[in-house]
Amino acid sequence: MDQRTPSFESLSPRFRGFDAYFDAEIAPHAPALAPRAAVRQRMSWRIRLLIAAAAFYLATAPFVLILFPEATADFRPWAIVSYFIVLPGVLFGVMAPQDTETRLSIAGDVWAAARRRIAAYFGFEHAPPQHEDALRAFVEVCPAPPLAGQFIAHERIVGRVRNGAAAGVVVELVEGMADGAPVAMCAMRFGGKAFGIGALLDERIPGIDRRGLAALAAVTPPGHRHLTAYAENQEVADRLANPEILAAFAEIRDDTAAKAVNLAVVDDAARLYFALTEPVFATGGEQPHAMSVGHALHDYDALVRMAETLAPLFRAG
């Protein structure tokens, strides 16, 4: 009997309510993305019966040839040859995986529409690219190194976090390529001002202009030596060096496939630069299928978790 793959809600408690949303907003347009579209199909009873019959033949043929040599004399050469033909087939059938997973794929434009609906579940949308001047200004305010080559934007995501501890936080992320490597820049506005200016700069991102920052250098706890903290006052320094924030910050780096992340806190916004190991939101050449929905859920949720992690920097008390 076929077994359905788990629902999307089973992937994480954070996706509670998404199954109903998927059935109403996505499945009617892309039924191949439904969890039930990828089923585990067990070996059919006909194949099992053939394997059993062949195994019975292999087990009994030698005894028949030995016990009845005269009666089987005319068939002996054929029986010996057939034995070595049937044996590999039985071994292959027994050693082959007992079930396989079948995935239905969909067209790229259908996946793009489904992905927009997944983003909307979190309060985001895939927006048109910025004009050249607006993009340049956005890159300049993010803690990015000087980009030797032209930054080519592939995806732009904007919106307001819909639910959870970071509900209402405004997000704008631009992902693309610079000098042949995937990068992303993000701005999050929290509505309340931070208690001063601060930054967490990763030593693994070269070329960052640190002029004038020496006087603002702060201490980071052991285990985060690759990060250098800068803070305008002690309150900002204490918040940036909070072990819980730093641990969550490292988790964000892992969730976004980033090898390094820079953070700057200015006024009511947190601005980030990601040196990615692979594209996150820009679609690649892989054919989308049901599991692509789960991957997209985790990617958009990483933005929400990022906002939740940084929210204490802008919260009183």
mmCIF file of C-alpha atoms in Angstrom:
data_model
loop_
_atom_site.group_PDB
_atom_site.id
_atom_site.type_symbol
_atom_site.label_atom_id
_atom_site.label_comp_id
_atom_site.label_asym_id
_atom_site.label_seq_id
_atom_site.Cartn_x
_atom_site.Cartn_y
_atom_site.Cartn_z
ATOM 1 C CA MET A 1 0.000 0.000 0.000
ATOM 2 C CA ASP A 2 1.296 3.474 -0.852
ATOM 3 C CA GLN A 3 2.435 5.687 2.010
ATOM 4 C CA ARG A 4 1.987 9.453 1.878
ATOM 5 C CA THR A 5 4.875 11.715 2.680
ATOM 6 C CA PRO A 6 4.385 13.883 5.809
ATOM 7 C CA SER A 7 2.408 17.129 5.655
ATOM 8 C CA PHE A 8 4.240 20.421 5.464
ATOM 9 C CA GLU A 9 3.213 21.257 9.029
ATOM 10 C CA SER A 10 5.143 18.203 10.229
ATOM 11 C CA LEU A 11 8.375 19.845 9.032
ATOM 12 C CA SER A 12 8.276 22.431 11.835
ATOM 13 C CA PRO A 13 5.846 23.695 14.501
ATOM 14 C CA ARG A 14 6.415 27.140 12.968
ATOM 15 C CA PHE A 15 4.449 26.100 9.872
ATOM 16 C CA ARG A 16 1.230 25.444 11.761
ATOM 17 C CA GLY A 17 -1.733 26.341 9.570
ATOM 18 C CA PHE A 18 0.181 26.094 6.310
ATOM 19 C CA ASP A 19 -1.447 22.833 5.183
ATOM 20 C CA ALA A 20 -4.870 24.498 5.013
ATOM 21 C CA TYR A 21 -3.339 27.530 3.296
ATOM 22 C CA PHE A 22 -1.625 25.237 0.788
ATOM 23 C CA ASP A 23 -4.837 23.351 0.002
ATOM 24 C CA ALA A 24 -6.731 26.615 -0.586
ATOM 25 C CA GLU A 25 -4.132 28.816 -2.309
ATOM 26 C CA ILE A 26 -1.490 26.612 -3.944
ATOM 27 C CA ALA A 27 -2.746 23.076 -4.590
ATOM 28 C CA PRO A 28 -5.522 24.156 -7.030
ATOM 29 C CA HIS A 29 -2.882 25.760 -9.276
ATOM 30 C CA ALA A 30 -0.047 23.239 -8.735
ATOM 31 C CA PRO A 31 -1.395 19.845 -7.565
ATOM 32 C CA ALA A 32 1.974 18.194 -8.264
ATOM 33 C CA LEU A 33 3.442 20.110 -5.308
ATOM 34 C CA ALA A 34 1.119 18.443 -2.792
ATOM 35 C CA PRO A 35 2.770 16.024 -0.322
ATOM 36 C CA ARG A 36 0.554 13.231 -1.624
ATOM 37 C CA ALA A 37 2.045 13.768 -5.092
ATOM 38 C CA ALA A 38 5.275 12.196 -3.867
ATOM 39 C CA VAL A 39 4.392 8.700 -2.691
ATOM 40 C CA ARG A 40 6.483 5.755 -1.747
ATOM 41 C CA GLN A 41 5.535 2.931 -4.072
ATOM 42 C CA ARG A 42 6.282 -0.571 -2.821
ATOM 43 C CA MET A 43 7.309 -3.435 -5.126
ATOM 44 C CA SER A 44 4.204 -4.849 -6.845
ATOM 45 C CA TRP A 45 2.865 -8.295 -5.905
ATOM 46 C CA ARG A 46 3.523 -9.558 -9.452
ATOM 47 C CA ILE A 47 7.241 -8.824 -9.170
ATOM 48 C CA ARG A 48 7.340 -10.431 -5.742
ATOM 49 C CA LEU A 49 5.598 -13.533 -7.125
ATOM 50 C CA LEU A 50 8.081 -13.813 -10.010
ATOM 51 C CA ILE A 51 11.023 -13.541 -7.619
ATOM 52 C CA ALA A 52 9.513 -16.230 -5.371
ATOM 53 C CA ALA A 53 8.955 -18.564 -8.337
ATOM 54 C CA ALA A 54 12.504 -18.051 -9.607
ATOM 55 C CA ALA A 55 13.926 -18.664 -6.146
ATOM 56 C CA PHE A 56 11.919 -21.898 -5.896
ATOM 57 C CA TYR A 57 13.287 -23.001 -9.273
ATOM 58 C CA LEU A 58 16.875 -22.261 -8.204
ATOM 59 C CA ALA A 59 16.388 -24.198 -4.983
ATOM 60 C CA THR A 60 14.830 -27.328 -6.554
ATOM 61 C CA ALA A 61 16.580 -27.630 -9.943
ATOM 62 C CA PRO A 62 19.882 -29.089 -8.608
ATOM 63 C CA PHE A 63 18.057 -31.783 -6.610
ATOM 64 C CA VAL A 64 15.933 -32.820 -9.613
ATOM 65 C CA LEU A 65 19.032 -33.118 -11.800
ATOM 66 C CA ILE A 66 20.803 -35.257 -9.174
ATOM 67 C CA LEU A 67 17.863 -37.483 -8.213
ATOM 68 C CA PHE A 68 16.640 -38.128 -11.766
ATOM 69 C CA PRO A 69 19.758 -38.098 -13.969
ATOM 70 C CA GLU A 70 18.325 -40.235 -16.769
ATOM 71 C CA ALA A 71 14.963 -38.476 -16.989
ATOM 72 C CA THR A 72 16.618 -35.057 -17.099
ATOM 73 C CA ALA A 73 19.549 -35.934 -19.352
ATOM 74 C CA ASP A 74 18.068 -34.186 -22.379
ATOM 75 C CA PHE A 75 17.326 -31.051 -20.358
ATOM 76 C CA ARG A 76 20.540 -30.923 -18.284
ATOM 77 C CA PRO A 77 22.517 -28.419 -20.495
ATOM 78 C CA TRP A 78 19.511 -26.091 -20.732
ATOM 79 C CA ALA A 79 18.872 -26.306 -16.990
ATOM 80 C CA ILE A 80 22.479 -25.473 -16.152
ATOM 81 C CA VAL A 81 22.528 -22.465 -18.501
ATOM 82 C CA SER A 82 19.144 -21.190 -17.287
ATOM 83 C CA TYR A 83 20.297 -21.527 -13.690
ATOM 84 C CA PHE A 84 23.030 -18.969 -14.227
ATOM 85 C CA ILE A 85 20.596 -16.711 -16.123
ATOM 86 C CA VAL A 86 17.913 -16.737 -13.437
ATOM 87 C CA LEU A 87 20.305 -16.442 -10.470
ATOM 88 C CA PRO A 88 21.490 -12.842 -11.194
ATOM 89 C CA GLY A 89 17.873 -11.750 -11.680
ATOM 90 C CA VAL A 90 16.851 -13.114 -8.307
ATOM 91 C CA LEU A 91 19.846 -11.564 -6.582
ATOM 92 C CA PHE A 92 19.073 -8.192 -8.173
ATOM 93 C CA GLY A 93 15.410 -8.392 -7.145
ATOM 94 C CA VAL A 94 16.250 -9.299 -3.563
ATOM 95 C CA MET A 95 19.006 -6.707 -3.116
ATOM 96 C CA ALA A 96 17.181 -3.843 -4.886
ATOM 97 C CA PRO A 97 15.457 -1.216 -2.682
ATOM 98 C CA GLN A 98 12.052 -2.441 -1.603
ATOM 99 C CA ASP A 99 10.362 0.875 -2.303
ATOM 100 C CA THR A 100 11.083 3.941 -4.352
ATOM 101 C CA GLU A 101 9.908 7.539 -4.219
ATOM 102 C CA THR A 102 8.225 9.049 -7.239
ATOM 103 C CA ARG A 103 8.235 12.831 -7.534
ATOM 104 C CA LEU A 104 6.102 14.822 -9.915
ATOM 105 C CA SER A 105 7.746 17.953 -11.289
ATOM 106 C CA ILE A 106 6.108 21.144 -12.550
ATOM 107 C CA ALA A 107 6.876 23.917 -14.981
ATOM 108 C CA GLY A 108 9.016 26.864 -13.919
ATOM 109 C CA ASP A 109 6.269 29.478 -14.275
ATOM 110 C CA VAL A 110 3.890 27.410 -12.146
ATOM 111 C CA TRP A 111 6.584 27.089 -9.475
ATOM 112 C CA ALA A 112 7.246 30.845 -9.578
ATOM 113 C CA ALA A 113 3.550 31.522 -8.914
ATOM 114 C CA ALA A 114 3.500 28.933 -6.113
ATOM 115 C CA ARG A 115 6.610 30.458 -4.572
ATOM 116 C CA ARG A 116 4.958 33.889 -4.505
ATOM 117 C CA ARG A 117 2.034 32.380 -2.620
ATOM 118 C CA ILE A 118 4.398 30.697 -0.152
ATOM 119 C CA ALA A 119 6.091 34.058 0.440
ATOM 120 C CA ALA A 120 2.688 35.694 0.999
ATOM 121 C CA TYR A 121 2.014 33.203 3.809
ATOM 122 C CA PHE A 122 4.824 34.907 5.765
ATOM 123 C CA GLY A 123 3.853 38.431 4.671
ATOM 124 C CA PHE A 124 6.438 38.768 1.877
ATOM 125 C CA GLU A 125 6.302 39.204 -1.878
ATOM 126 C CA HIS A 126 8.747 38.949 -4.748
ATOM 127 C CA ALA A 127 8.923 42.552 -5.918
ATOM 128 C CA PRO A 128 10.201 44.027 -9.185
ATOM 129 C CA PRO A 129 13.902 44.957 -9.164
ATOM 130 C CA GLN A 130 14.930 48.404 -8.025
ATOM 131 C CA HIS A 131 16.095 51.064 -10.428
ATOM 132 C CA GLU A 132 19.858 51.355 -10.729
ATOM 133 C CA ASP A 133 20.196 54.410 -8.457
ATOM 134 C CA ALA A 134 17.907 52.931 -5.785
ATOM 135 C CA LEU A 135 19.811 49.661 -5.857
ATOM 136 C CA ARG A 136 23.144 51.443 -5.536
ATOM 137 C CA ALA A 137 21.856 53.418 -2.539
ATOM 138 C CA PHE A 138 20.536 50.247 -0.919
ATOM 139 C CA VAL A 139 23.879 48.470 -1.307
ATOM 140 C CA GLU A 140 25.748 51.467 0.109
ATOM 141 C CA VAL A 141 23.802 51.505 3.386
ATOM 142 C CA CYS A 142 24.347 47.776 3.963
ATOM 143 C CA PRO A 143 27.628 46.638 5.611
ATOM 144 C CA ALA A 144 28.986 45.269 2.327
ATOM 145 C CA PRO A 145 32.572 45.363 1.084
ATOM 146 C CA PRO A 146 33.349 47.388 -2.046
ATOM 147 C CA LEU A 147 32.051 45.196 -4.851
ATOM 148 C CA ALA A 148 34.834 45.014 -7.428
ATOM 149 C CA GLY A 149 32.411 43.848 -10.111
ATOM 150 C CA GLN A 150 28.927 45.060 -10.791
ATOM 151 C CA PHE A 151 26.309 43.665 -8.423
ATOM 152 C CA ILE A 152 23.603 41.913 -10.433
ATOM 153 C CA ALA A 153 20.326 41.579 -8.529
ATOM 154 C CA HIS A 154 18.323 38.400 -9.193
ATOM 155 C CA GLU A 155 15.621 38.487 -6.527
ATOM 156 C CA ARG A 156 14.039 41.168 -4.384
ATOM 157 C CA ILE A 157 11.784 40.277 -1.465
ATOM 158 C CA VAL A 158 9.821 42.897 0.446
ATOM 159 C CA GLY A 159 7.040 42.851 2.992
ATOM 160 C CA ARG A 160 6.062 42.959 6.617
ATOM 161 C CA VAL A 161 6.361 39.934 8.913
ATOM 162 C CA ARG A 162 2.824 38.697 9.405
ATOM 163 C CA ASN A 163 2.922 36.636 12.615
ATOM 164 C CA GLY A 164 5.024 35.818 15.652
ATOM 165 C CA ALA A 165 7.335 37.802 17.888
ATOM 166 C CA ALA A 166 8.554 39.924 14.950
ATOM 167 C CA ALA A 167 5.108 40.720 13.549
ATOM 168 C CA GLY A 168 5.130 44.122 11.852
ATOM 169 C CA VAL A 169 8.873 44.231 11.093
ATOM 170 C CA VAL A 170 9.438 45.572 7.575
ATOM 171 C CA VAL A 171 11.846 43.481 5.482
ATOM 172 C CA GLU A 172 13.627 44.191 2.209
ATOM 173 C CA LEU A 173 16.135 41.692 0.825
ATOM 174 C CA VAL A 174 18.024 41.766 -2.450
ATOM 175 C CA GLU A 175 19.920 38.685 -3.604
ATOM 176 C CA GLY A 176 22.217 38.417 -6.576
ATOM 177 C CA MET A 177 25.752 37.858 -7.799
ATOM 178 C CA ALA A 178 28.930 39.889 -7.305
ATOM 179 C CA ASP A 179 32.258 38.837 -8.789
ATOM 180 C CA GLY A 180 30.809 35.438 -9.607
ATOM 181 C CA ALA A 181 29.700 34.685 -6.027
ATOM 182 C CA PRO A 182 26.164 34.738 -4.581
ATOM 183 C CA VAL A 183 25.524 37.533 -2.070
ATOM 184 C CA ALA A 184 22.514 39.108 -0.407
ATOM 185 C CA MET A 185 21.772 42.359 1.381
ATOM 186 C CA CYS A 186 18.888 42.936 3.741
ATOM 187 C CA ALA A 187 17.326 45.812 5.671
ATOM 188 C CA MET A 188 14.877 45.307 8.537
ATOM 189 C CA ARG A 189 13.002 48.203 10.117
ATOM 190 C CA PHE A 190 11.704 47.591 13.633
ATOM 191 C CA GLY A 191 9.745 50.768 14.298
ATOM 192 C CA GLY A 192 11.644 51.674 17.470
ATOM 193 C CA LYS A 193 15.124 53.154 17.536
ATOM 194 C CA ALA A 194 18.083 51.145 18.728
ATOM 195 C CA PHE A 195 19.885 52.566 21.755
ATOM 196 C CA GLY A 196 22.823 53.748 19.696
ATOM 197 C CA ILE A 197 24.819 52.668 16.659
ATOM 198 C CA GLY A 198 26.506 49.270 16.558
ATOM 199 C CA ALA A 199 27.861 46.583 14.257
ATOM 200 C CA LEU A 200 29.018 42.980 14.146
ATOM 201 C CA LEU A 201 31.565 42.558 11.352
ATOM 202 C CA ASP A 202 32.825 39.161 10.249
ATOM 203 C CA GLU A 203 36.581 38.920 9.741
ATOM 204 C CA ARG A 204 35.982 36.449 6.900
ATOM 205 C CA ILE A 205 34.513 39.216 4.741
ATOM 206 C CA PRO A 206 37.509 41.223 3.515
ATOM 207 C CA GLY A 207 37.553 44.805 2.333
ATOM 208 C CA ILE A 208 35.193 46.359 4.894
ATOM 209 C CA ASP A 209 35.966 50.027 5.510
ATOM 210 C CA ARG A 210 36.600 50.275 9.276
ATOM 211 C CA ARG A 211 37.955 53.794 9.380
ATOM 212 C CA GLY A 212 36.809 55.600 12.526
ATOM 213 C CA LEU A 213 35.584 52.406 14.206
ATOM 214 C CA ALA A 214 38.609 51.685 16.392
ATOM 215 C CA ALA A 215 37.255 53.819 19.241
ATOM 216 C CA LEU A 216 33.963 51.897 19.174
ATOM 217 C CA ALA A 217 35.482 48.392 19.412
ATOM 218 C CA ALA A 218 33.773 46.140 21.971
ATOM 219 C CA VAL A 219 34.511 42.691 23.381
ATOM 220 C CA THR A 220 32.770 39.599 22.006
ATOM 221 C CA PRO A 221 32.500 36.413 24.087
ATOM 222 C CA PRO A 222 34.786 33.428 23.414
ATOM 223 C CA GLY A 223 33.643 31.240 20.548
ATOM 224 C CA HIS A 224 32.878 34.188 18.288
ATOM 225 C CA ARG A 225 36.406 35.384 17.589
ATOM 226 C CA HIS A 226 35.632 35.779 13.891
ATOM 227 C CA LEU A 227 33.223 38.601 14.816
ATOM 228 C CA THR A 228 34.314 42.082 15.821
ATOM 229 C CA ALA A 229 31.766 44.165 17.691
ATOM 230 C CA TYR A 230 31.534 47.961 17.513
ATOM 231 C CA ALA A 231 29.187 49.965 19.707
ATOM 232 C CA GLU A 232 28.449 53.618 20.329
ATOM 233 C CA ASN A 233 27.720 53.037 24.025
ATOM 234 C CA GLN A 234 27.825 50.259 26.611
ATOM 235 C CA GLU A 235 24.146 49.348 26.278
ATOM 236 C CA VAL A 236 24.523 48.588 22.588
ATOM 237 C CA ALA A 237 27.768 46.707 23.317
ATOM 238 C CA ASP A 238 26.029 44.559 25.935
ATOM 239 C CA ARG A 239 23.172 43.741 23.580
ATOM 240 C CA LEU A 240 25.448 42.849 20.678
ATOM 241 C CA ALA A 241 27.570 40.631 22.961
ATOM 242 C CA ASN A 242 24.568 38.836 24.441
ATOM 243 C CA PRO A 243 25.376 35.092 24.113
ATOM 244 C CA GLU A 244 21.798 34.266 23.110
ATOM 245 C CA ILE A 245 21.829 36.843 20.314
ATOM 246 C CA LEU A 246 25.247 35.700 19.120
ATOM 247 C CA ALA A 247 24.173 32.042 19.124
ATOM 248 C CA ALA A 248 21.017 32.889 17.192
ATOM 249 C CA PHE A 249 23.080 35.045 14.845
ATOM 250 C CA ALA A 250 25.307 32.034 14.074
ATOM 251 C CA GLU A 251 22.217 29.900 13.503
ATOM 252 C CA ILE A 252 20.907 32.470 11.024
ATOM 253 C CA ARG A 253 24.179 32.224 9.149
ATOM 254 C CA ASP A 254 23.734 28.474 8.846
ATOM 255 C CA ASP A 255 20.052 28.705 7.866
ATOM 256 C CA THR A 256 20.759 31.110 5.024
ATOM 257 C CA ALA A 257 23.633 29.099 3.518
ATOM 258 C CA ALA A 258 25.981 31.969 4.363
ATOM 259 C CA LYS A 259 29.652 31.540 5.103
ATOM 260 C CA ALA A 260 29.775 34.967 6.763
ATOM 261 C CA VAL A 261 27.354 37.760 7.757
ATOM 262 C CA ASN A 262 27.867 41.430 8.613
ATOM 263 C CA LEU A 263 25.352 43.337 10.743
ATOM 264 C CA ALA A 264 24.947 47.082 11.259
ATOM 265 C CA VAL A 265 22.409 48.655 13.623
ATOM 266 C CA VAL A 266 21.475 52.251 12.830
ATOM 267 C CA ASP A 267 18.417 54.156 14.053
ATOM 268 C CA ASP A 268 15.368 51.888 13.635
ATOM 269 C CA ALA A 269 16.933 49.437 11.196
ATOM 270 C CA ALA A 270 19.219 46.440 11.117
ATOM 271 C CA ARG A 271 21.160 46.077 7.885
ATOM 272 C CA LEU A 272 22.914 42.883 6.865
ATOM 273 C CA TYR A 273 25.287 41.599 4.227
ATOM 274 C CA PHE A 274 25.458 37.858 3.460
ATOM 275 C CA ALA A 275 28.355 36.170 1.702
ATOM 276 C CA LEU A 276 26.438 33.098 0.514
ATOM 277 C CA THR A 277 27.753 29.682 -0.369
ATOM 278 C CA GLU A 278 24.831 29.167 -2.776
ATOM 279 C CA PRO A 279 21.744 31.109 -3.900
ATOM 280 C CA VAL A 280 18.830 30.966 -1.480
ATOM 281 C CA PHE A 281 15.870 32.651 -3.176
ATOM 282 C CA ALA A 282 17.151 32.791 -6.750
ATOM 283 C CA THR A 283 15.893 29.693 -8.529
ATOM 284 C CA GLY A 284 18.449 27.337 -10.014
ATOM 285 C CA GLY A 285 18.283 24.666 -12.684
ATOM 286 C CA GLU A 286 16.713 22.010 -10.455
ATOM 287 C CA GLN A 287 13.202 20.952 -11.433
ATOM 288 C CA PRO A 288 10.808 21.922 -8.603
ATOM 289 C CA HIS A 289 8.729 19.232 -6.891
ATOM 290 C CA ALA A 290 6.836 18.701 -3.628
ATOM 291 C CA MET A 291 9.953 18.899 -1.443
ATOM 292 C CA SER A 292 10.752 22.290 -2.995
ATOM 293 C CA VAL A 293 7.828 23.682 -0.991
ATOM 294 C CA GLY A 294 9.463 22.543 2.251
ATOM 295 C CA HIS A 295 12.757 24.142 1.241
ATOM 296 C CA ALA A 296 10.985 27.413 0.415
ATOM 297 C CA LEU A 297 9.173 27.376 3.766
ATOM 298 C CA HIS A 298 12.474 27.129 5.622
ATOM 299 C CA ASP A 299 14.043 29.895 3.489
ATOM 300 C CA TYR A 300 11.266 32.435 4.075
ATOM 301 C CA ASP A 301 11.027 31.436 7.719
ATOM 302 C CA ALA A 302 14.761 32.177 8.062
ATOM 303 C CA LEU A 303 13.936 35.847 7.357
ATOM 304 C CA VAL A 304 11.276 35.788 10.066
ATOM 305 C CA ARG A 305 13.645 34.144 12.549
ATOM 306 C CA MET A 306 16.278 36.700 11.700
ATOM 307 C CA ALA A 307 13.854 39.484 12.586
ATOM 308 C CA GLU A 308 12.963 37.723 15.835
ATOM 309 C CA THR A 309 16.638 37.381 16.734
ATOM 310 C CA LEU A 310 17.423 41.055 16.133
ATOM 311 C CA ALA A 311 14.249 42.462 17.705
ATOM 312 C CA PRO A 312 15.766 42.651 21.259
ATOM 313 C CA LEU A 313 18.333 45.158 19.963
ATOM 314 C CA PHE A 314 15.462 47.590 19.456
ATOM 315 C CA ARG A 315 13.383 46.729 22.528
ATOM 316 C CA ALA A 316 13.394 48.610 25.788
ATOM 317 C CA GLY A 317 14.474 46.779 28.927
#
